[in-house]
Short mmCIF file of C-alpha atoms and ligand atoms in Angstrom, two decimals:
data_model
loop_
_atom_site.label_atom_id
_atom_site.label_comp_id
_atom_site.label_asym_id
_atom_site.label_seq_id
_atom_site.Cartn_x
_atom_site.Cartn_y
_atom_site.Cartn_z
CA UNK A 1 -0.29 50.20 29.39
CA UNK A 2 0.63 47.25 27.31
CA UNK A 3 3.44 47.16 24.52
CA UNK A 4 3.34 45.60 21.57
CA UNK A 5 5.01 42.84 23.25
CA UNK A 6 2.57 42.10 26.04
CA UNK A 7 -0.30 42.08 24.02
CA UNK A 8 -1.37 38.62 23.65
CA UNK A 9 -2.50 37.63 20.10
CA UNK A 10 -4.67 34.43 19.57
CA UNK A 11 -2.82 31.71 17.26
CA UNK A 12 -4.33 32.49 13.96
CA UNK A 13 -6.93 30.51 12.50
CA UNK A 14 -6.37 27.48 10.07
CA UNK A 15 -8.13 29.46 7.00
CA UNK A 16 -5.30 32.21 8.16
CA UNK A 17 -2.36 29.69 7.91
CA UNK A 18 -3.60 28.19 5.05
CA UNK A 19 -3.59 32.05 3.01
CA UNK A 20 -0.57 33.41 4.58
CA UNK A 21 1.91 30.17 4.30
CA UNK A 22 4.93 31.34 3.76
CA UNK A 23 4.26 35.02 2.75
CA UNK A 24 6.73 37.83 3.43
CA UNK A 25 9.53 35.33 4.27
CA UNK A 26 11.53 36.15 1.47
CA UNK A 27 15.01 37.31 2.78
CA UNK A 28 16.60 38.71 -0.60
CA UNK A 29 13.81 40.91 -1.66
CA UNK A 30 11.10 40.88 0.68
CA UNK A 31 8.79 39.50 -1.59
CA UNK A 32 5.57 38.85 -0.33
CA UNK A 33 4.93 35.77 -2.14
CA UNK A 34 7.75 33.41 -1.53
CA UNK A 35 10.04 32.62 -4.44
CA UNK A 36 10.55 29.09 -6.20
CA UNK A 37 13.34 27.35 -5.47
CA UNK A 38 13.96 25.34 -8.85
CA UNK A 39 17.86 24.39 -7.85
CA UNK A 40 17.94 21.20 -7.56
CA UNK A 41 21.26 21.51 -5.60
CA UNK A 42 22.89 23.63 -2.54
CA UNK A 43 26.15 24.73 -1.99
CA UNK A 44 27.90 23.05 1.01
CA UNK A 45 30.21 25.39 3.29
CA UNK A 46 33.11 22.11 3.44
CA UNK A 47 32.61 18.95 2.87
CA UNK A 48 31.01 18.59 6.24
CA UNK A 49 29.04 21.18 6.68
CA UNK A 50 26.08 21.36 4.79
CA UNK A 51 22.90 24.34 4.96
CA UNK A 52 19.69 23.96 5.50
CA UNK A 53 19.27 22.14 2.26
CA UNK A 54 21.37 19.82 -0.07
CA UNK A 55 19.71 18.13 -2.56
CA UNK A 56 16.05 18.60 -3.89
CA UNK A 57 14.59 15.31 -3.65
CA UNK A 58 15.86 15.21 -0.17
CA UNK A 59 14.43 18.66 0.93
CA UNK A 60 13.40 22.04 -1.25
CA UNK A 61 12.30 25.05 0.23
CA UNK A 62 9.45 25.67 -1.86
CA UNK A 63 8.17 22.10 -0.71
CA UNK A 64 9.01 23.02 3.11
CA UNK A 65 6.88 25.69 3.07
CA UNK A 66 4.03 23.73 1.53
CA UNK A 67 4.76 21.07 3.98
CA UNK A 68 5.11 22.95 7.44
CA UNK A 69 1.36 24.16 6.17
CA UNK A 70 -0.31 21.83 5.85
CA UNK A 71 1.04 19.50 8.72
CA UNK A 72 0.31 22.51 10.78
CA UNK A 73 -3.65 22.65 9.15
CA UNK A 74 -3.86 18.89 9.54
CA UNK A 75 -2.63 19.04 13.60
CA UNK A 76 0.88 16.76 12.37
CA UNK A 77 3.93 16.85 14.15
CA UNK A 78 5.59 16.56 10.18
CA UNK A 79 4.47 16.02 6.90
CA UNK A 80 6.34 15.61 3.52
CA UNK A 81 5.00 16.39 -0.13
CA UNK A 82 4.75 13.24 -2.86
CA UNK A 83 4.45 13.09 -5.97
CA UNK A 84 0.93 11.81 -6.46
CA UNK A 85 -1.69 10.88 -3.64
CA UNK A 86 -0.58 6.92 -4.56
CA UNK A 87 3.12 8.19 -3.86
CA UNK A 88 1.99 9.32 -0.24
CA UNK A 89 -0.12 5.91 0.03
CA UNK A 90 3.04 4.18 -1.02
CA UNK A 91 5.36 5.53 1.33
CA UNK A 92 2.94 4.80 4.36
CA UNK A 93 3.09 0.99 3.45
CA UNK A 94 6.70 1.30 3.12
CA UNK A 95 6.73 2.76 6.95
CA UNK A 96 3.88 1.26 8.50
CA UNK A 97 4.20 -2.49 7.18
CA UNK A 98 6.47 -5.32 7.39
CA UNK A 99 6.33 -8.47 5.32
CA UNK A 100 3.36 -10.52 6.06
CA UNK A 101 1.71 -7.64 8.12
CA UNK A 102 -2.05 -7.51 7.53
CA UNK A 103 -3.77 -4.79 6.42
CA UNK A 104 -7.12 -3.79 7.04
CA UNK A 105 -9.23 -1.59 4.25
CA UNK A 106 -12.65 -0.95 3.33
CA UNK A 107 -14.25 -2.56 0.32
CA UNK A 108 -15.02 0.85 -1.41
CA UNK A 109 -12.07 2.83 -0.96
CA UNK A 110 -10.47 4.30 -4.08
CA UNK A 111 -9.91 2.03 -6.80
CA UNK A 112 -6.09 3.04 -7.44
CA UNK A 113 -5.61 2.28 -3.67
CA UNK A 114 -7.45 -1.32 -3.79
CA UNK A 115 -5.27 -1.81 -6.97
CA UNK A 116 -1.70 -1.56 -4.82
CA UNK A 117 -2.72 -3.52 -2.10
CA UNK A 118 -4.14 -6.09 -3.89
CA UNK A 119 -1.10 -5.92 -5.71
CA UNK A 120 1.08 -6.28 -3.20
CA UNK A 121 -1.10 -9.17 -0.81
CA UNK A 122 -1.21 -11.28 -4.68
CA UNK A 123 3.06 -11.13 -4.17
CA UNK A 124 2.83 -12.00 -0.45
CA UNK A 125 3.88 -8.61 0.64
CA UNK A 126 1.27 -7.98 2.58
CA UNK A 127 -1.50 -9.62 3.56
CA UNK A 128 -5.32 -8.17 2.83
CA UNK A 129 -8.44 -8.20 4.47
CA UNK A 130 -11.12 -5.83 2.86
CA UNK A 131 -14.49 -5.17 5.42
CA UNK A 132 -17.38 -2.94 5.38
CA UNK A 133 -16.44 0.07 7.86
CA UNK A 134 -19.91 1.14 8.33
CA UNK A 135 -20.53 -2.10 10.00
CA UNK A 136 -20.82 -1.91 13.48
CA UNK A 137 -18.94 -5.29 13.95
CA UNK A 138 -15.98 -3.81 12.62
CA UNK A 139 -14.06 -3.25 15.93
CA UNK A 140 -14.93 -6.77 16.77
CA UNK A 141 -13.62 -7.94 13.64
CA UNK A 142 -9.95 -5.31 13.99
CA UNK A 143 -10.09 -7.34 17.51
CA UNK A 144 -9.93 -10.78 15.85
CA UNK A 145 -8.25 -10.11 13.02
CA UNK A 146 -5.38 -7.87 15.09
CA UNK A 147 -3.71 -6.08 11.95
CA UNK A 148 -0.50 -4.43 11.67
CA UNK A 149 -2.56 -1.00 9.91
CA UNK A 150 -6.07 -0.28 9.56
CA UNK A 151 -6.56 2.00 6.50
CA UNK A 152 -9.96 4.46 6.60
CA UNK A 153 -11.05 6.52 4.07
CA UNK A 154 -14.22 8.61 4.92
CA UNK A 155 -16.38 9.39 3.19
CA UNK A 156 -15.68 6.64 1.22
CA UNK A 157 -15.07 6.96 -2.42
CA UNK A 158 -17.23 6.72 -4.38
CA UNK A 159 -20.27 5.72 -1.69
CA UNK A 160 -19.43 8.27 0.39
CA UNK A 161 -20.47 6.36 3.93
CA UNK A 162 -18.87 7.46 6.85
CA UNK A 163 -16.53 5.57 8.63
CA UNK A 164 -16.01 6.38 12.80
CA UNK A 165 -12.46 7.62 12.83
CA UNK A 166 -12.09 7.76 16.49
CA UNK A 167 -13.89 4.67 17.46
CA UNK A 168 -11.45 3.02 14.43
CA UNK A 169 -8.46 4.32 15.96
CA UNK A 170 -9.29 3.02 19.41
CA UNK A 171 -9.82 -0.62 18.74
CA UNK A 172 -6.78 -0.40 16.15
CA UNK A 173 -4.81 0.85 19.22
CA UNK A 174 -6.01 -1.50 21.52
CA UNK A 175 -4.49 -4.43 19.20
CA UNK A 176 -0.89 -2.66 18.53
CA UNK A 177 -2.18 -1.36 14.86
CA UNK A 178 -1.96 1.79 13.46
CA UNK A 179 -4.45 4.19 11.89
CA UNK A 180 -3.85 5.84 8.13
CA UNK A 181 -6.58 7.81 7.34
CA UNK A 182 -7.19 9.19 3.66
CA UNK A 183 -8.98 12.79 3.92
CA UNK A 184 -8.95 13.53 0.21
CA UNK A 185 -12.94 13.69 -0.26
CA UNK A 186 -13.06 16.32 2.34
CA UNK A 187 -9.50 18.31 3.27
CA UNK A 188 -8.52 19.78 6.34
CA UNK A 189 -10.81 22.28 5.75
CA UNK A 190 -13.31 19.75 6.73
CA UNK A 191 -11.95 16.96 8.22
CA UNK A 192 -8.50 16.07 10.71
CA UNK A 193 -8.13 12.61 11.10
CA UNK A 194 -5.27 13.22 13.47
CA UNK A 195 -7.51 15.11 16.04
CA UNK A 196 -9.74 12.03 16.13
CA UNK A 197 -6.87 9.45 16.75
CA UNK A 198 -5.68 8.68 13.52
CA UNK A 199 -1.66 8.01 13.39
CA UNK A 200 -1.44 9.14 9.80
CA UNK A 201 -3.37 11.33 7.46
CA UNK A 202 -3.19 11.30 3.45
CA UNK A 203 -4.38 13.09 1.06
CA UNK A 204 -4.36 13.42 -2.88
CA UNK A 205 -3.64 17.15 -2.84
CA UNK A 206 -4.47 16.74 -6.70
CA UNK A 207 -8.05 17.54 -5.16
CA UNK A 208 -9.25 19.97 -3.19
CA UNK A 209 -5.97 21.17 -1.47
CA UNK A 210 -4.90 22.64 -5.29
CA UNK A 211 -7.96 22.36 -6.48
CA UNK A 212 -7.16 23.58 -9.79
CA UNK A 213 -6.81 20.54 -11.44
CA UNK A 214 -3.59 21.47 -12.89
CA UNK A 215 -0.94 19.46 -10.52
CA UNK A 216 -0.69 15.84 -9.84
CA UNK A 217 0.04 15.34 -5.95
CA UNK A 218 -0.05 13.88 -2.35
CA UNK A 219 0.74 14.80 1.18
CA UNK A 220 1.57 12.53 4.00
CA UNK A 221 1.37 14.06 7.53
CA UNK A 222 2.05 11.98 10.92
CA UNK A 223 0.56 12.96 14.27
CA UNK A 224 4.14 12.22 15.75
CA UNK A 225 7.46 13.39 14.99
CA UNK A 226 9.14 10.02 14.84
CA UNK A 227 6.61 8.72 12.51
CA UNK A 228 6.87 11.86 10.12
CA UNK A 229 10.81 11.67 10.21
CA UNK A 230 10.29 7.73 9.24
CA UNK A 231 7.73 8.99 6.25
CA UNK A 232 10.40 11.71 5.17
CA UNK A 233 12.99 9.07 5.27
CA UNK A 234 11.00 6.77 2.65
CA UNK A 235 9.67 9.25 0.43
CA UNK A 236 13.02 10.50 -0.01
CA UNK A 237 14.51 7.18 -0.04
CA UNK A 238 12.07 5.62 -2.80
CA UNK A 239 11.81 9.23 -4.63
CA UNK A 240 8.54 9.89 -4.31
CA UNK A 241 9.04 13.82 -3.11
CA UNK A 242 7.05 16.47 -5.16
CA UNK A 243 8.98 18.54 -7.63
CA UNK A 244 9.11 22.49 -6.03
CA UNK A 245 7.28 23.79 -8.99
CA UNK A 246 4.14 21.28 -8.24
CA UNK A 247 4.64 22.52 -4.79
CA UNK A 248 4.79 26.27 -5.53
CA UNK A 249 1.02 25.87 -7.62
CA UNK A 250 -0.50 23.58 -4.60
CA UNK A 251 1.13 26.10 -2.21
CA UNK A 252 -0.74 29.05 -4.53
CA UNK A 253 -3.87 26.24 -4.69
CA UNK A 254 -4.01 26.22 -0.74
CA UNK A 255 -4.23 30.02 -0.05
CA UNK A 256 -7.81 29.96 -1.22
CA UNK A 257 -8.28 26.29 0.57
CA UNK A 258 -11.09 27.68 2.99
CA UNK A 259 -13.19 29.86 1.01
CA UNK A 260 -13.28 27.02 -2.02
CA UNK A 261 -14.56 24.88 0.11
CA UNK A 262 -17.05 26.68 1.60
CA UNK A 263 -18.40 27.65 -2.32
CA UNK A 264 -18.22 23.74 -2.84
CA UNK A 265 -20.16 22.85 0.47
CA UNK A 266 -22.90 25.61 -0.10
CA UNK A 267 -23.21 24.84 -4.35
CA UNK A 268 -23.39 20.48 -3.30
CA UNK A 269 -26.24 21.41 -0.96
CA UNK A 270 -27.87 23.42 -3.38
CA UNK A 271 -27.71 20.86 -6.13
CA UNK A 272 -29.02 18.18 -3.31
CA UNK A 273 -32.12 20.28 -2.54
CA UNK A 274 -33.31 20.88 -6.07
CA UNK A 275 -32.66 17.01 -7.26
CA UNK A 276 -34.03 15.05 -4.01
CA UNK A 277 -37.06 13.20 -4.89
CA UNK A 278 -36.51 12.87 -8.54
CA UNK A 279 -38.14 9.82 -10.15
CA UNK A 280 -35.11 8.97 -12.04
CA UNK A 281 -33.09 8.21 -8.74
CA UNK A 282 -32.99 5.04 -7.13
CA UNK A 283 -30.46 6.42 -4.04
CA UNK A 284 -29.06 9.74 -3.66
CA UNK A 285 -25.61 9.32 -1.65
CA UNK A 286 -25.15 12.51 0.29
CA UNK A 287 -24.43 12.86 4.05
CA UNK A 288 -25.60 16.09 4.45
CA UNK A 289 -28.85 14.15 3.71
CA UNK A 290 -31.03 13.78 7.55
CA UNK A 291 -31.93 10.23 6.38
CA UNK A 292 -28.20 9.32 4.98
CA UNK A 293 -27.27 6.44 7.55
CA UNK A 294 -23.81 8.60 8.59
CA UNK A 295 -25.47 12.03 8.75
CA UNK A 296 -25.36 12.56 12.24
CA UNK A 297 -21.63 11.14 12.60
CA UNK A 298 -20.36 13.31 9.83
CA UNK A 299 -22.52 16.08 11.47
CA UNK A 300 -20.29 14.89 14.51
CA UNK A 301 -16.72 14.61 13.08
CA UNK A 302 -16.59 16.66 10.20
CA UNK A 303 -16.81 20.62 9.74
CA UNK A 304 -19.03 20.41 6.78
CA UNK A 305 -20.55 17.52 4.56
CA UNK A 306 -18.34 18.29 1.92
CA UNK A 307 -19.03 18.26 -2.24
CA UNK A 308 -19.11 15.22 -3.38
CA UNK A 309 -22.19 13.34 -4.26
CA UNK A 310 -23.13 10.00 -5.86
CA UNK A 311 -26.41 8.40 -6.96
CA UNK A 312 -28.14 5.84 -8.79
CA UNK A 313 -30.35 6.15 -11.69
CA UNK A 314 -31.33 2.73 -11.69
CA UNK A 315 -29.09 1.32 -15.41
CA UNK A 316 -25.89 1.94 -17.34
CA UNK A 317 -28.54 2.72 -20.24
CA UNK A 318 -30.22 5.08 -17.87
CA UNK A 319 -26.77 6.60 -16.54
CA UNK A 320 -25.94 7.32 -20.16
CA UNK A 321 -29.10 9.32 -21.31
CA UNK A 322 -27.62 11.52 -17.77
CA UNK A 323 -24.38 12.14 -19.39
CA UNK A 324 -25.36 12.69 -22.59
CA UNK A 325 -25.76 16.58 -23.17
CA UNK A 326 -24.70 17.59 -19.69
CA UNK A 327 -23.44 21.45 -19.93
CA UNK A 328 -21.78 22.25 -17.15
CA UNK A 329 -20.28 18.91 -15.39
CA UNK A 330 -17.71 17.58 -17.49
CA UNK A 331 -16.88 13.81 -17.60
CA UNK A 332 -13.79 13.12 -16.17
CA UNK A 333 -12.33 11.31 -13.08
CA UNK A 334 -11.09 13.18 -10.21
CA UNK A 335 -12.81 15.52 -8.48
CA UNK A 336 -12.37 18.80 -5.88
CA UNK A 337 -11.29 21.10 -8.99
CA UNK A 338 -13.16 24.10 -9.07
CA UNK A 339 -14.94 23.45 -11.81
CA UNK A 340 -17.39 20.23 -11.78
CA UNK A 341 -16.42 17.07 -12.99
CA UNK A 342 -19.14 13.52 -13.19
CA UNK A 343 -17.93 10.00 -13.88
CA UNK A 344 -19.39 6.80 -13.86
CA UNK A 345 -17.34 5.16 -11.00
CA UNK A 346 -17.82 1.30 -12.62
CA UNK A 347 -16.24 2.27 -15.40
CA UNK A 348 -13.70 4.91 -14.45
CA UNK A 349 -12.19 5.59 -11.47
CA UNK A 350 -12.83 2.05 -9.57
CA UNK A 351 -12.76 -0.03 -13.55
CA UNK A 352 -9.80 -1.84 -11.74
CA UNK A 353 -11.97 -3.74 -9.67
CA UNK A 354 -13.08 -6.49 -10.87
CA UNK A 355 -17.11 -6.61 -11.12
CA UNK A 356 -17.50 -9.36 -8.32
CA UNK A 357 -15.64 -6.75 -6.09
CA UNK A 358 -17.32 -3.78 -6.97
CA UNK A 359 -20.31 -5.41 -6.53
CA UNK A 360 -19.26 -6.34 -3.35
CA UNK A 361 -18.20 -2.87 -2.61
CA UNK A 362 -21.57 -1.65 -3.66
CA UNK A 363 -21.12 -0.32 -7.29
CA UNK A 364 -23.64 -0.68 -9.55
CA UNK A 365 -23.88 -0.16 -13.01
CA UNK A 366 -26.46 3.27 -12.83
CA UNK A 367 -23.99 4.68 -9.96
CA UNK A 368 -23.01 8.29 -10.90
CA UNK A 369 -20.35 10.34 -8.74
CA UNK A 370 -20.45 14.44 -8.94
CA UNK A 371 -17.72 16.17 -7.68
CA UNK A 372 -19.76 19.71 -7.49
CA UNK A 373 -17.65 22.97 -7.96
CA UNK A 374 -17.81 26.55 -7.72
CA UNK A 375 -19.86 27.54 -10.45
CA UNK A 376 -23.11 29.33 -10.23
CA UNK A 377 -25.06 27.18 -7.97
CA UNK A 378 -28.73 27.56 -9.85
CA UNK A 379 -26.84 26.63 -13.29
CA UNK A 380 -25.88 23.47 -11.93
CA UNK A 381 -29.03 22.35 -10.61
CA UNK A 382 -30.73 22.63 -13.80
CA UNK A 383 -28.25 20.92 -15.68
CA UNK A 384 -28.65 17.70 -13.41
CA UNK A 385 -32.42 17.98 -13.92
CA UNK A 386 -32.47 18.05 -17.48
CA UNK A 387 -30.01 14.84 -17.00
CA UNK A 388 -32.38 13.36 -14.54
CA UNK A 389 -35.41 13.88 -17.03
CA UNK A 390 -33.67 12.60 -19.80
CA UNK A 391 -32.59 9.12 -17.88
CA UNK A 392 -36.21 8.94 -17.43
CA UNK A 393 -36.76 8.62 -21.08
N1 LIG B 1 -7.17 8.81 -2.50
C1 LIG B 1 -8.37 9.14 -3.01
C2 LIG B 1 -9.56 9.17 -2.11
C3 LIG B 1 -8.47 9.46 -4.36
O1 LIG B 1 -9.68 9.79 -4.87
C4 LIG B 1 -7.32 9.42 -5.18
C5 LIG B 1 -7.39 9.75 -6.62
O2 LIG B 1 -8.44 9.87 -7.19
C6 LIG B 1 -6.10 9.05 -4.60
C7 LIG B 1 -6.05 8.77 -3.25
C8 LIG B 1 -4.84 8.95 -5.42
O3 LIG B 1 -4.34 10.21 -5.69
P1 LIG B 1 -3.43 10.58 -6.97
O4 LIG B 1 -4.32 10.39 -8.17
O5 LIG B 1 -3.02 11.97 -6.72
O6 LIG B 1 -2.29 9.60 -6.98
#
């Protein structure tokens, strides 16, 4: 007969890690939810010999716990917590680039992340090279062009096209560059870059990860350990780590990671279904979608098509009959809250780009984003139809 220790136990499931991070670890009480750790300060045994921890913005162990998580959820070797999603974009320039280095991003990634590396290529810290990642002359062009990093973000913000992580990473590698990949619009719930040969995954965990819309943050987590110990050492180095109470609300945010997402995948196709077709759309961007050009490669590389959704009603006249009277999606940037957020990506979240860019990117002025939440699904749908009928008017 087996004993307890013979019996072989399967290594639990990432919606498993992602609920039980940390729990029952708490040595002083046994509490089952592990404590914050506010100190910003340890005690050291002698002057050389430290514990575990020192100093807060070098290490916290609220933040550890948050961070052995989710580089465990996102397949990482190490991850560290930042301040803000830019803070984790940040630090990977700081470890992945050298003066001059080119980098190589799409033309409709996120606006704030356009805005630093334009930035930084207009000072002649890096140099910049924007392309359309749903080409299929892009690994032809990472071949000529040879950069030092090839950022992806897919699905792309706020287009949502899907980018070919693994056929990215492959060409990158075959010139010497290295892979970041942004998985923001869809999690790890949904999405690990590192599994599909990205060298470096980020995320705004101001999104889904919390998804509570109540903490501004980031994650950074590398698929080896040298390259996560080289991240650590610049986030703590520039100060970009999170505080431990933003990491003790994300760390509460991610135990219900898996079955939010699931409420937002099931309530975006919902809304889809019910608004296809509509005369007041001129393109409905939605991969889920059989006849959206990345379908079957997000049906490929992703575990789900996500929640976000974008279309076009044609104007910026048109756009704002939509908004106007909306009940349940409030107008706002961000997105992967629970609740339901819309914004007019020209003029919010990507209004740093200048219009020449955006229309290069694809933006046009009756482009609508929907970052669909967790409400009741059928509530939802009939609020974007009235909007729909009105930007008929
Ligand atoms: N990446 C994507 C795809 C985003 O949408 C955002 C913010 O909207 C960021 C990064 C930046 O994150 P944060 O606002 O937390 O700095």
């Amino acid at each position: 007969m087996s004993t307890p220790e013979t019996i072989r136990q399967p290594e639990p499931q990432p919606a498993t890690v992602a609920t039980r991070a940390g729990l029952a670890t708490d040595p002083a009480y046994r509490a089952v939810v592990p404590p914050i750790y506010l100190s910003t300060n340890y005690a050291f045994d002698d002057i050389d010999q430290r514990g575990p921890f020192d100093y807060s913005r070098s290490n916290n162990p609220t933040r550890q716990i948050l961070s052995e998580a989710l580089a465990q959820l996102e397949f990482g070797q190490g991850a560290e917590i930042t301040s803000s999603g830019l803070g984790a974009i940040t630090a990977c320039l700081h470890s992945l680039t050298r003066p001059g280095d080119l980098v190589l991003a799409p033309h409709d990634c996120y606006g704030g992340t356009w805005r630093l590396l334009d930035a930084l290529a207009r000072r002649g810290v890096i140099r910049l090279e924007l392309a359309d990642f749903t080409d299929p002359g892009l690994t032809e062009s990472i071949e000529r062009l040879r950069p030092a990093l090839v950022w992806v973000e897919t699905p792309s913000n706020p287009l949502l096209r899907i980018t070919d992580i693994a056929a990215v990473a492959e060409a990158s590698h075959a010139v010497g560059a290295q892979v970041v990949a942004d998985n923001t619009f869809l999690s790890p719930a949904l999405q690990n870059p590192l599994r599909l040969g990205a060298d470096v995954v980020v995320h705004s965990t101001t999104k889904y990860i919390n998804g509570h819309s109540d903490v501004i943050g980031g994650l950074v987590v590398a698929g080896q350990a040298e390259r996560a110990e080289d991240l650590r050492w610049w986030c703590n180095a520039l100060g970009l780590t999170a505080s431990a109470f933003d990491c003790y609300l994300v760390l509460r945010g991610l135990r219900t990671l898996f079955p939010r997402v699931r409420a937002h995948c099931d309530n975006a196709a919902h809304v889809v279904a019910a608004i296809a077709g509509h005369p007041a759309l001129t393109a409905l961007h939605y991969p889920g979608l059989a006849d959206h050009p990345g379908h079957a490669l997000a049906a490929r590389q992703q575990h789900g098509f996500g929640a976000m959704i974008s279309f076009d009603v044609g104007s910026e006249a048109a756009a704002r009959r939509f908004l106007g009277g909306l009940r349940h999606f409030s107008l706002a940037e961000s997105l992967g809250g629970v609740e339901s957020l819309v914004c007019h990506p020209g003029r919010m979240t990507h209004a740093a780009m200048p219009p020449q860019v955006q229309a290069a990117a694809g933006l046009t002025p009756g482009l609508l984003r929907l970052s669909v939440g967790v409400e009741q699904a059928e509530d939802l749908a009939a609020d974007l139809l009235a909007g729909l009928d009105r930007a008929l008017a």
